[in-house]
Amino acid sequence: MMPGHARNPHRVQVRNTHELYYLRTQQAQEKMERSEKRLNERLRVCVATCNRADYSKLAPIMFGIKSHAEIFDLEVVVLGSHLIDDYGNTFRMIKQDEFDIHAKLHTIVRGEDEAAMVESVGLALVKLPDVLQRLAPDILLVHGDRFDALALATAAALMNIRILHLEGGEVSGTIDDSIRHAISKLAHYHAVCTRSAERHLISMCEDHSHIILAGCPSYDKLLSAHQRDDYTDIIKSWLGDDVKEQSYIVALQHPVTTDIQNSIKIYELMLDALISFNKRTLILFPNIDAGSKEMVRVMRRKGIEQHPNFRAVKHVPFDQFIQLVSHAGCMIGNSSCGVREAGAFGTPVINLGTRQTGRETGENVLHVRDADTHNKIYHALELQFGKRYPCSKIYGDGNAVQRILKFMQSIDLSEPLQKKFCFPPVKECISQDIDHILETQSALAVDLGGTNLRVAIVCMKGKVVKKYMQLNPKTFEERIELMLTMCKQAMADAVHLNCRILGVGVSTGGRVNPQDGIVLHSTKLINEWSSVDIRTPISSALHLPVWVDNDGNCATLAERKFGHGKGVENFVTIITGTGIGGGIIQHNELIHGSTFCAAELGHIVVSLEGPECMCGSHGCIEAYSSGLALQREAKRLHDEDLLLVEGMSVNNKEQVNATHLLNAARLGNSKAESILHTAGTALGLGIVNILHMINPSLVILSGVLAEHYENPVRQVISQRALLSAQGTKVMVSELEDPALLGAASMVLDYTTRRTY
């Protein structure tokens, strides 16, 4: 600084703002130049397909790429079971679709055990580098969870080729889960089918900006093509002229590689049940996984290929397979087609065994996980055959391809290729061997109240294992010191309680920046907390990740994880206590707002001439309905000798509070009843405004006054809300410690490595 010049923080801020504006302008210009350069260069996209199942998902994208030849250059690599005669030489259907095949790789080592799959992966890794080096794609599309796809992703990742993984983040049984998640960790970009899959990937530290919720590509074709007029001809061509719609069964069962012998047993029981059920059945050969040959032997031993009720085939073209599944009386087996695509038609499905455990399914799927008897499967056939269910669109709405193509166009090839993983913020991480022997995953929850400071050990199921409470000191330094002392005591006790502490969650009043762990402005009940970094001192002292949020948001998170909000996509929580607060969940996500003051529900104005609120405004809900507002009115009545009725007394040393007003109303004090009616009406009007703004499906009333306001709120909604919002559920929270449970839920939800 030059002598004689006074410091001017505002001037510095202006200069920094101009510098920031210049940098952003320069970056925008560079991005525009890169985009213009990209317009003149087609994006080389390599699609690698390994089998008939993944081709059904990749083909719609391939057609989309091909139709935009001015933007994309399509390269097709075929490998795996596509090139094996026993599985129908399904590479021919790629040629029939008029795609040029740029490379065919024989990668399958024939065998009937797990070792053959390992050798096949090794063989693919030997052959792939030459092909990928020759084609030099900008992006490699890999689908799903097959061992062939793992070889593709491994080769591309090691050769610095960007990978777009389709259908990552899903959950199912067998080794497929591990392979799918391994491919996700190698992939740079993800196109997922469901919201749950998206959340799983985020929990696995994947960058949210590199994930597109597209839906399943095969649904684009399913939803547009399954009502073909010639479906009866297709049914007859595969099953005979006498077979009618919904009078036959489609069976498709694959081996479970982590439990081969049991999956063969289930396959045999399924065949016995189908023979006994005596319906025409189209049965497809199993895939190439270990155990498939033994399944084929079981099929032949039972004479399925010669049985008059069965038609055993190695492959059905996808567009015809759509018709057969769509119009079947039932589908049985453990194929992902049953739990995914069949739902789009409402076809009844019987899912056998554990291969699809964890998959999202529609109501059309009946699970027989422990398929230990022929009779159990037969009974399932009796229950499902011939039914129809509502069509499900869990896996897509028919617009996946256009989303994926647009997503690929947005990929910036000038970005560094190195993946970034989004870990939760930690000041310093020190691993301890003792963690390996502790069993119960738990969180330290801190509730920073106006009067008390509370710390609790909360386990994954929402049980408060142990709680600690002290009076909240006056100064910032004393509060932090006491908080750390209580947390350290809790961590020491956790060892003896056999609890593994995963992190610390802090619930506090006021406006909070949860991204940085900073209290921006506290309530008047907690003085001196302004622009205070809570995360850093706790994380530094305890060596644990720390999450911080507003107490209203924490109570809402508690409802989402442990309370009435569990499984509800859109809901609002209203906390009725000393003040009025709350939180908003939209599409399963907590809303914070651009300056972290969303859900200040207590300061919704319901009257222009109402009483003064602590925020300085007039007519806020909090000025009518909070504990402080009721205390104010109780004191006024008491001063006017209008509070006490028969059966009530107030000690001279006792401070009049909201409880006295509630007791007076309960005992028939008309003045007290009128005040409570006004308070309930004000709260109800505020909630009506919320219903009209964000249209939640559920309102949860929490806090000490919740049960007193439940009926008035429902009454106001029925009288004042729009007809479309009058059916909104209103429930009273059943959680005992929502602030502590919400603080714990931040830890328990996000220590699976989701950025919060």
CSV table of N, CA and C in Angstrom, one decimal, residues 130-253:
chain,number,residue,atom,x,y,z
A,130,ASP,N,-4.8,-52.7,-29.8
A,130,ASP,CA,-4.5,-52.5,-31.2
A,130,ASP,C,-5.7,-51.8,-31.9
A,131,VAL,N,-6.9,-52.3,-31.5
A,131,VAL,CA,-8.1,-51.8,-32.1
A,131,VAL,C,-8.4,-50.4,-31.7
A,132,LEU,N,-8.3,-50.1,-30.4
A,132,LEU,CA,-8.5,-48.8,-29.9
A,132,LEU,C,-7.5,-47.8,-30.4
A,133,GLN,N,-6.3,-48.2,-30.5
A,133,GLN,CA,-5.2,-47.4,-31.0
A,133,GLN,C,-5.5,-47.0,-32.5
A,134,ARG,N,-6.0,-48.0,-33.2
A,134,ARG,CA,-6.3,-47.7,-34.7
A,134,ARG,C,-7.5,-46.8,-34.8
A,135,LEU,N,-8.5,-47.0,-34.1
A,135,LEU,CA,-9.8,-46.2,-34.2
A,135,LEU,C,-9.6,-44.9,-33.5
A,136,ALA,N,-8.8,-44.8,-32.5
A,136,ALA,CA,-8.6,-43.5,-31.8
A,136,ALA,C,-9.9,-42.7,-31.5
A,137,PRO,N,-10.8,-43.3,-30.8
A,137,PRO,CA,-12.1,-42.6,-30.6
A,137,PRO,C,-11.9,-41.5,-29.5
A,138,ASP,N,-12.8,-40.5,-29.6
A,138,ASP,CA,-12.9,-39.5,-28.6
A,138,ASP,C,-13.6,-40.0,-27.4
A,139,ILE,N,-14.6,-40.8,-27.6
A,139,ILE,CA,-15.5,-41.4,-26.5
A,139,ILE,C,-15.7,-42.8,-26.8
A,140,LEU,N,-15.7,-43.7,-25.8
A,140,LEU,CA,-16.0,-45.1,-25.9
A,140,LEU,C,-17.3,-45.3,-25.1
A,141,LEU,N,-18.4,-45.8,-25.8
A,141,LEU,CA,-19.6,-46.1,-25.1
A,141,LEU,C,-19.5,-47.6,-24.6
A,142,VAL,N,-19.7,-47.7,-23.3
A,142,VAL,CA,-19.7,-49.1,-22.6
A,142,VAL,C,-21.0,-49.2,-21.9
A,143,HIS,N,-21.6,-50.4,-22.0
A,143,HIS,CA,-22.9,-50.7,-21.4
A,143,HIS,C,-22.8,-51.7,-20.3
A,144,GLY,N,-23.5,-51.4,-19.2
A,144,GLY,CA,-23.8,-52.4,-18.2
A,144,GLY,C,-22.8,-53.0,-17.3
A,145,ASP,N,-22.8,-54.3,-17.1
A,145,ASP,CA,-22.1,-55.0,-16.1
A,145,ASP,C,-21.6,-56.3,-16.4
A,146,ARG,N,-21.3,-56.5,-17.7
A,146,ARG,CA,-20.7,-57.8,-18.2
A,146,ARG,C,-19.2,-57.8,-18.1
A,147,PHE,N,-18.6,-59.0,-18.0
A,147,PHE,CA,-17.2,-59.1,-17.8
A,147,PHE,C,-16.5,-58.6,-19.1
A,148,ASP,N,-17.1,-58.7,-20.2
A,148,ASP,CA,-16.5,-58.2,-21.5
A,148,ASP,C,-16.4,-56.6,-21.4
A,149,ALA,N,-17.5,-56.0,-20.8
A,149,ALA,CA,-17.5,-54.6,-20.7
A,149,ALA,C,-16.4,-54.1,-19.7
A,150,LEU,N,-16.1,-54.9,-18.7
A,150,LEU,CA,-15.0,-54.5,-17.8
A,150,LEU,C,-13.7,-54.5,-18.5
A,151,ALA,N,-13.5,-55.4,-19.4
A,151,ALA,CA,-12.2,-55.4,-20.2
A,151,ALA,C,-12.2,-54.2,-21.1
A,152,LEU,N,-13.3,-53.8,-21.7
A,152,LEU,CA,-13.3,-52.6,-22.5
A,152,LEU,C,-13.0,-51.3,-21.7
A,153,ALA,N,-13.6,-51.2,-20.5
A,153,ALA,CA,-13.4,-50.0,-19.7
A,153,ALA,C,-12.0,-50.0,-19.2
A,154,THR,N,-11.4,-51.1,-18.8
A,154,THR,CA,-10.1,-51.1,-18.4
A,154,THR,C,-9.1,-50.7,-19.4
A,155,ALA,N,-9.3,-51.3,-20.6
A,155,ALA,CA,-8.4,-50.9,-21.7
A,155,ALA,C,-8.5,-49.4,-22.1
A,156,ALA,N,-9.7,-48.9,-22.2
A,156,ALA,CA,-9.9,-47.5,-22.6
A,156,ALA,C,-9.3,-46.6,-21.5
A,157,ALA,N,-9.5,-46.9,-20.2
A,157,ALA,CA,-9.1,-46.0,-19.2
A,157,ALA,C,-7.5,-45.9,-19.2
A,158,LEU,N,-6.9,-47.1,-19.4
A,158,LEU,CA,-5.4,-47.1,-19.4
A,158,LEU,C,-4.9,-46.4,-20.7
A,159,MET,N,-5.7,-46.3,-21.7
A,159,MET,CA,-5.2,-45.7,-22.9
A,159,MET,C,-5.7,-44.3,-23.1
A,160,ASN,N,-6.2,-43.7,-21.9
A,160,ASN,CA,-6.6,-42.3,-21.9
A,160,ASN,C,-7.7,-42.0,-22.9
A,161,ILE,N,-8.7,-42.9,-23.0
A,161,ILE,CA,-9.9,-42.7,-23.9
A,161,ILE,C,-11.1,-42.4,-22.9
A,162,ARG,N,-11.8,-41.3,-23.2
A,162,ARG,CA,-13.0,-41.0,-22.4
A,162,ARG,C,-14.0,-42.1,-22.5
A,163,ILE,N,-14.6,-42.4,-21.4
A,163,ILE,CA,-15.6,-43.5,-21.3
A,163,ILE,C,-16.9,-43.0,-20.9
A,164,LEU,N,-18.0,-43.3,-21.6
A,164,LEU,CA,-19.3,-43.0,-21.2
A,164,LEU,C,-20.0,-44.3,-20.9
A,165,HIS,N,-20.4,-44.5,-19.6
A,165,HIS,CA,-20.9,-45.7,-19.1
A,165,HIS,C,-22.4,-45.6,-19.1
A,166,LEU,N,-23.1,-46.6,-19.7
A,166,LEU,CA,-24.6,-46.6,-19.7
A,166,LEU,C,-25.1,-47.5,-18.6
A,167,GLU,N,-26.1,-47.1,-17.8
A,167,GLU,CA,-26.8,-47.9,-16.8
A,167,GLU,C,-25.9,-48.2,-15.6
A,168,GLY,N,-25.0,-47.3,-15.3
A,168,GLY,CA,-24.3,-47.4,-14.0
A,168,GLY,C,-25.1,-47.0,-12.8
A,169,GLY,N,-24.7,-47.3,-11.6
A,169,GLY,CA,-25.4,-46.9,-10.4
A,169,GLY,C,-26.5,-47.8,-10.0
A,170,GLU,N,-26.9,-48.8,-10.8
A,170,GLU,CA,-28.0,-49.7,-10.5
A,170,GLU,C,-27.5,-50.8,-9.5
A,171,VAL,N,-28.5,-51.4,-8.9
A,171,VAL,CA,-28.1,-52.5,-7.9
A,171,VAL,C,-28.8,-53.8,-8.4
A,172,SER,N,-28.1,-54.9,-8.4
A,172,SER,CA,-28.7,-56.2,-8.6
A,172,SER,C,-27.9,-57.2,-7.9
A,173,GLY,N,-28.1,-58.5,-8.2
A,173,GLY,CA,-27.4,-59.5,-7.5
A,173,GLY,C,-26.2,-60.0,-8.3
A,174,THR,N,-25.5,-61.0,-7.8
A,174,THR,CA,-24.3,-61.7,-8.4
A,174,THR,C,-23.1,-60.8,-8.5
A,175,ILE,N,-22.1,-61.3,-9.2
A,175,ILE,CA,-20.9,-60.5,-9.5
A,175,ILE,C,-21.1,-59.3,-10.3
A,176,ASP,N,-22.3,-59.2,-11.0
A,176,ASP,CA,-22.6,-58.1,-11.9
A,176,ASP,C,-22.5,-56.8,-11.1
A,177,ASP,N,-23.0,-56.8,-9.9
A,177,ASP,CA,-22.9,-55.5,-9.1
A,177,ASP,C,-21.5,-55.0,-9.0
A,178,SER,N,-20.5,-55.9,-8.7
A,178,SER,CA,-19.2,-55.5,-8.5
A,178,SER,C,-18.6,-55.0,-9.8
A,179,ILE,N,-18.9,-55.7,-10.9
A,179,ILE,CA,-18.4,-55.3,-12.2
A,179,ILE,C,-18.9,-54.0,-12.6
A,180,ARG,N,-20.2,-53.8,-12.4
A,180,ARG,CA,-20.9,-52.6,-12.8
A,180,ARG,C,-20.3,-51.4,-12.1
A,181,HIS,N,-20.1,-51.5,-10.8
A,181,HIS,CA,-19.5,-50.4,-10.0
A,181,HIS,C,-18.0,-50.2,-10.4
A,182,ALA,N,-17.3,-51.3,-10.7
A,182,ALA,CA,-15.9,-51.1,-11.1
A,182,ALA,C,-15.8,-50.3,-12.4
A,183,ILE,N,-16.7,-50.6,-13.4
A,183,ILE,CA,-16.8,-49.8,-14.6
A,183,ILE,C,-17.1,-48.4,-14.4
A,184,SER,N,-18.0,-48.1,-13.4
A,184,SER,CA,-18.4,-46.8,-13.1
A,184,SER,C,-17.2,-46.0,-12.6
A,185,LYS,N,-16.3,-46.6,-11.8
A,185,LYS,CA,-15.1,-46.0,-11.3
A,185,LYS,C,-14.1,-45.7,-12.4
A,186,LEU,N,-14.1,-46.5,-13.4
A,186,LEU,CA,-13.2,-46.2,-14.5
A,186,LEU,C,-13.8,-45.2,-15.5
A,187,ALA,N,-15.1,-45.1,-15.6
A,187,ALA,CA,-15.7,-44.2,-16.6
A,187,ALA,C,-15.6,-42.8,-16.2
A,188,HIS,N,-15.6,-41.9,-17.2
A,188,HIS,CA,-15.5,-40.5,-17.0
A,188,HIS,C,-16.9,-39.8,-17.0
A,189,TYR,N,-17.9,-40.4,-17.7
A,189,TYR,CA,-19.2,-39.9,-17.8
A,189,TYR,C,-20.2,-41.0,-17.7
A,190,HIS,N,-21.4,-40.6,-17.3
A,190,HIS,CA,-22.4,-41.7,-16.9
A,190,HIS,C,-23.8,-41.2,-17.5
A,191,ALA,N,-24.5,-42.2,-18.1
A,191,ALA,CA,-25.9,-42.0,-18.5
A,191,ALA,C,-26.7,-43.0,-17.8
A,192,VAL,N,-27.5,-42.5,-16.8
A,192,VAL,CA,-28.2,-43.5,-15.9
A,192,VAL,C,-29.7,-43.5,-16.3
A,193,CYS,N,-30.4,-44.5,-15.8
A,193,CYS,CA,-31.8,-44.8,-16.1
A,193,CYS,C,-32.7,-44.2,-15.1
A,194,THR,N,-32.3,-44.2,-13.8
A,194,THR,CA,-33.3,-43.9,-12.7
A,194,THR,C,-32.6,-42.9,-11.8
A,195,ARG,N,-33.5,-42.2,-11.0
A,195,ARG,CA,-33.0,-41.2,-10.0
A,195,ARG,C,-32.2,-41.9,-9.0
A,196,SER,N,-32.6,-43.1,-8.6
A,196,SER,CA,-31.9,-43.9,-7.6
A,196,SER,C,-30.5,-44.2,-8.0
A,197,ALA,N,-30.4,-44.6,-9.3
A,197,ALA,CA,-29.0,-44.9,-9.8
A,197,ALA,C,-28.1,-43.6,-9.8
A,198,GLU,N,-28.8,-42.5,-10.1
A,198,GLU,CA,-28.0,-41.2,-10.1
A,198,GLU,C,-27.5,-41.0,-8.7
A,199,ARG,N,-28.4,-41.2,-7.7
A,199,ARG,CA,-27.9,-40.9,-6.3
A,199,ARG,C,-26.9,-41.9,-5.9
A,200,HIS,N,-27.0,-43.2,-6.3
A,200,HIS,CA,-25.9,-44.2,-6.0
A,200,HIS,C,-24.6,-43.7,-6.5
A,201,LEU,N,-24.5,-43.2,-7.8
A,201,LEU,CA,-23.3,-42.8,-8.3
A,201,LEU,C,-22.7,-41.6,-7.6
A,202,ILE,N,-23.6,-40.7,-7.2
A,202,ILE,CA,-23.1,-39.5,-6.4
A,202,ILE,C,-22.5,-40.0,-5.1
A,203,SER,N,-23.2,-41.0,-4.5
A,203,SER,CA,-22.7,-41.6,-3.2
A,203,SER,C,-21.4,-42.2,-3.4
A,204,MET,N,-21.1,-42.7,-4.6
A,204,MET,CA,-19.8,-43.3,-4.9
A,204,MET,C,-18.7,-42.3,-5.4
A,205,CYS,N,-19.0,-41.0,-5.1
A,205,CYS,CA,-18.1,-39.9,-5.3
A,205,CYS,C,-18.0,-39.5,-6.8
A,206,GLU,N,-18.9,-39.9,-7.6
A,206,GLU,CA,-18.8,-39.5,-9.0
A,206,GLU,C,-19.3,-38.1,-9.2
A,207,ASP,N,-18.7,-37.3,-10.1
A,207,ASP,CA,-19.0,-35.9,-10.3
A,207,ASP,C,-20.4,-35.7,-10.9
A,208,HIS,N,-21.2,-35.0,-10.1
A,208,HIS,CA,-22.6,-34.9,-10.5
A,208,HIS,C,-22.8,-34.2,-11.9
A,209,SER,N,-21.8,-33.3,-12.2
A,209,SER,CA,-21.9,-32.6,-13.5
A,209,SER,C,-21.6,-33.6,-14.7
A,210,HIS,N,-21.0,-34.8,-14.4
A,210,HIS,CA,-20.7,-35.7,-15.5
A,210,HIS,C,-21.8,-36.9,-15.5
A,211,ILE,N,-22.9,-36.6,-14.9
A,211,ILE,CA,-24.0,-37.7,-14.9
A,211,ILE,C,-25.2,-37.1,-15.6
A,212,ILE,N,-25.8,-37.8,-16.5
A,212,ILE,CA,-27.1,-37.4,-17.1
A,212,ILE,C,-28.1,-38.5,-16.8
A,213,LEU,N,-29.2,-38.0,-16.2
A,213,LEU,CA,-30.4,-38.9,-16.0
A,213,LEU,C,-31.2,-39.0,-17.3
A,214,ALA,N,-30.9,-40.0,-18.1
A,214,ALA,CA,-31.5,-40.1,-19.4
A,214,ALA,C,-32.7,-41.0,-19.5
A,215,GLY,N,-32.7,-42.1,-18.7
A,215,GLY,CA,-33.6,-43.2,-19.0
A,215,GLY,C,-32.9,-44.2,-19.8
A,216,CYS,N,-33.6,-45.4,-19.9
A,216,CYS,CA,-33.0,-46.5,-20.6
A,216,CYS,C,-33.2,-46.3,-22.1
A,217,PRO,N,-32.1,-46.4,-22.9
A,217,PRO,CA,-32.3,-46.2,-24.4
A,217,PRO,C,-33.3,-47.2,-25.0
A,218,SER,N,-33.3,-48.4,-24.5
A,218,SER,CA,-34.2,-49.4,-25.2
A,218,SER,C,-35.7,-49.0,-25.0
A,219,TYR,N,-36.0,-48.2,-24.0
A,219,TYR,CA,-37.4,-47.7,-23.8
A,219,TYR,C,-37.8,-46.8,-24.9
A,220,ASP,N,-36.8,-46.1,-25.6
A,220,ASP,CA,-37.2,-45.3,-26.7
A,220,ASP,C,-37.9,-46.1,-27.8
A,221,LYS,N,-37.4,-47.3,-28.0
A,221,LYS,CA,-38.0,-48.2,-29.0
A,221,LYS,C,-39.2,-48.9,-28.5
A,222,LEU,N,-39.1,-49.3,-27.2
A,222,LEU,CA,-40.2,-50.1,-26.5
A,222,LEU,C,-41.5,-49.3,-26.6
A,223,LEU,N,-41.4,-48.0,-26.1
A,223,LEU,CA,-42.6,-47.2,-26.0
A,223,LEU,C,-43.2,-46.8,-27.3
A,224,SER,N,-42.4,-46.8,-28.4
A,224,SER,CA,-42.9,-46.4,-29.7
A,224,SER,C,-43.3,-47.6,-30.6
A,225,ALA,N,-42.8,-48.8,-30.2
A,225,ALA,CA,-42.9,-49.9,-31.2
A,225,ALA,C,-43.7,-51.1,-30.7
A,226,HIS,N,-44.1,-51.1,-29.4
A,226,HIS,CA,-44.6,-52.4,-28.9
A,226,HIS,C,-46.1,-52.6,-29.3
A,227,GLN,N,-46.7,-51.6,-29.9
A,227,GLN,CA,-48.1,-51.7,-30.4
A,227,GLN,C,-48.2,-52.0,-31.9
A,228,ARG,N,-47.2,-52.7,-32.4
A,228,ARG,CA,-47.3,-53.0,-33.9
A,228,ARG,C,-48.5,-53.8,-34.2
A,229,ASP,N,-49.0,-53.6,-35.4
A,229,ASP,CA,-50.2,-54.3,-35.8
A,229,ASP,C,-50.0,-55.7,-36.2
A,230,ASP,N,-48.7,-56.1,-36.5
A,230,ASP,CA,-48.4,-57.4,-36.9
A,230,ASP,C,-48.0,-58.3,-35.8
A,231,TYR,N,-48.3,-57.9,-34.5
A,231,TYR,CA,-47.7,-58.7,-33.4
A,231,TYR,C,-48.3,-60.2,-33.4
A,232,THR,N,-49.5,-60.3,-33.9
A,232,THR,CA,-50.1,-61.7,-33.9
A,232,THR,C,-49.3,-62.6,-34.9
A,233,ASP,N,-48.8,-62.0,-36.0
A,233,ASP,CA,-48.0,-62.8,-36.9
A,233,ASP,C,-46.6,-63.2,-36.3
A,234,ILE,N,-46.1,-62.3,-35.5
A,234,ILE,CA,-44.8,-62.6,-34.8
A,234,ILE,C,-45.0,-63.7,-33.8
A,235,ILE,N,-46.1,-63.6,-33.0
A,235,ILE,CA,-46.4,-64.7,-32.0
A,235,ILE,C,-46.5,-66.0,-32.7
A,236,LYS,N,-47.2,-66.1,-33.9
A,236,LYS,CA,-47.5,-67.3,-34.6
A,236,LYS,C,-46.2,-67.9,-35.2
A,237,SER,N,-45.3,-67.0,-35.7
A,237,SER,CA,-44.1,-67.4,-36.3
A,237,SER,C,-43.1,-68.1,-35.3
A,238,TRP,N,-43.2,-67.7,-34.0
A,238,TRP,CA,-42.3,-68.3,-33.0
A,238,TRP,C,-43.0,-69.4,-32.2
A,239,LEU,N,-44.3,-69.3,-32.1
A,239,LEU,CA,-44.9,-70.3,-31.2
A,239,LEU,C,-46.0,-71.2,-31.8
A,240,GLY,N,-46.4,-70.8,-33.1
A,240,GLY,CA,-47.4,-71.7,-33.7
A,240,GLY,C,-48.7,-70.9,-34.0
A,241,ASP,N,-49.4,-71.4,-35.0
A,241,ASP,CA,-50.6,-70.7,-35.5
A,241,ASP,C,-51.7,-70.7,-34.5
A,242,ASP,N,-51.7,-71.7,-33.6
A,242,ASP,CA,-52.8,-71.8,-32.7
A,242,ASP,C,-52.6,-71.0,-31.4
A,243,VAL,N,-51.5,-70.3,-31.3
A,243,VAL,CA,-51.2,-69.5,-30.1
A,243,VAL,C,-51.8,-68.1,-30.2
A,244,LYS,N,-52.5,-67.7,-29.1
A,244,LYS,CA,-53.1,-66.4,-29.1
A,244,LYS,C,-52.4,-65.5,-28.1
A,245,GLU,N,-52.7,-64.2,-28.2
A,245,GLU,CA,-52.1,-63.2,-27.2
A,245,GLU,C,-52.5,-63.6,-25.8
A,246,GLN,N,-51.5,-63.4,-24.9
A,246,GLN,CA,-51.6,-63.7,-23.5
A,246,GLN,C,-51.9,-65.1,-23.1
A,247,SER,N,-51.6,-66.0,-24.1
A,247,SER,CA,-51.9,-67.4,-23.8
A,247,SER,C,-50.6,-68.2,-23.7
A,248,TYR,N,-49.4,-67.5,-23.7
A,248,TYR,CA,-48.1,-68.2,-23.7
A,248,TYR,C,-47.2,-67.5,-22.7
A,249,ILE,N,-46.1,-68.2,-22.4
A,249,ILE,CA,-45.1,-67.7,-21.4
A,249,ILE,C,-43.7,-67.5,-22.1
A,250,VAL,N,-43.0,-66.5,-21.7
A,250,VAL,CA,-41.6,-66.3,-22.2
A,250,VAL,C,-40.7,-66.6,-21.0
A,251,ALA,N,-39.7,-67.5,-21.2
A,251,ALA,CA,-38.8,-67.9,-20.1
A,251,ALA,C,-37.4,-67.5,-20.4
A,252,LEU,N,-36.7,-66.9,-19.5
A,252,LEU,CA,-35.3,-66.5,-19.8
A,252,LEU,C,-34.6,-66.5,-18.4
A,253,GLN,N,-33.7,-67.6,-18.2
A,253,GLN,CA,-33.0,-67.7,-16.9
A,253,GLN,C,-31.5,-67.8,-17.2
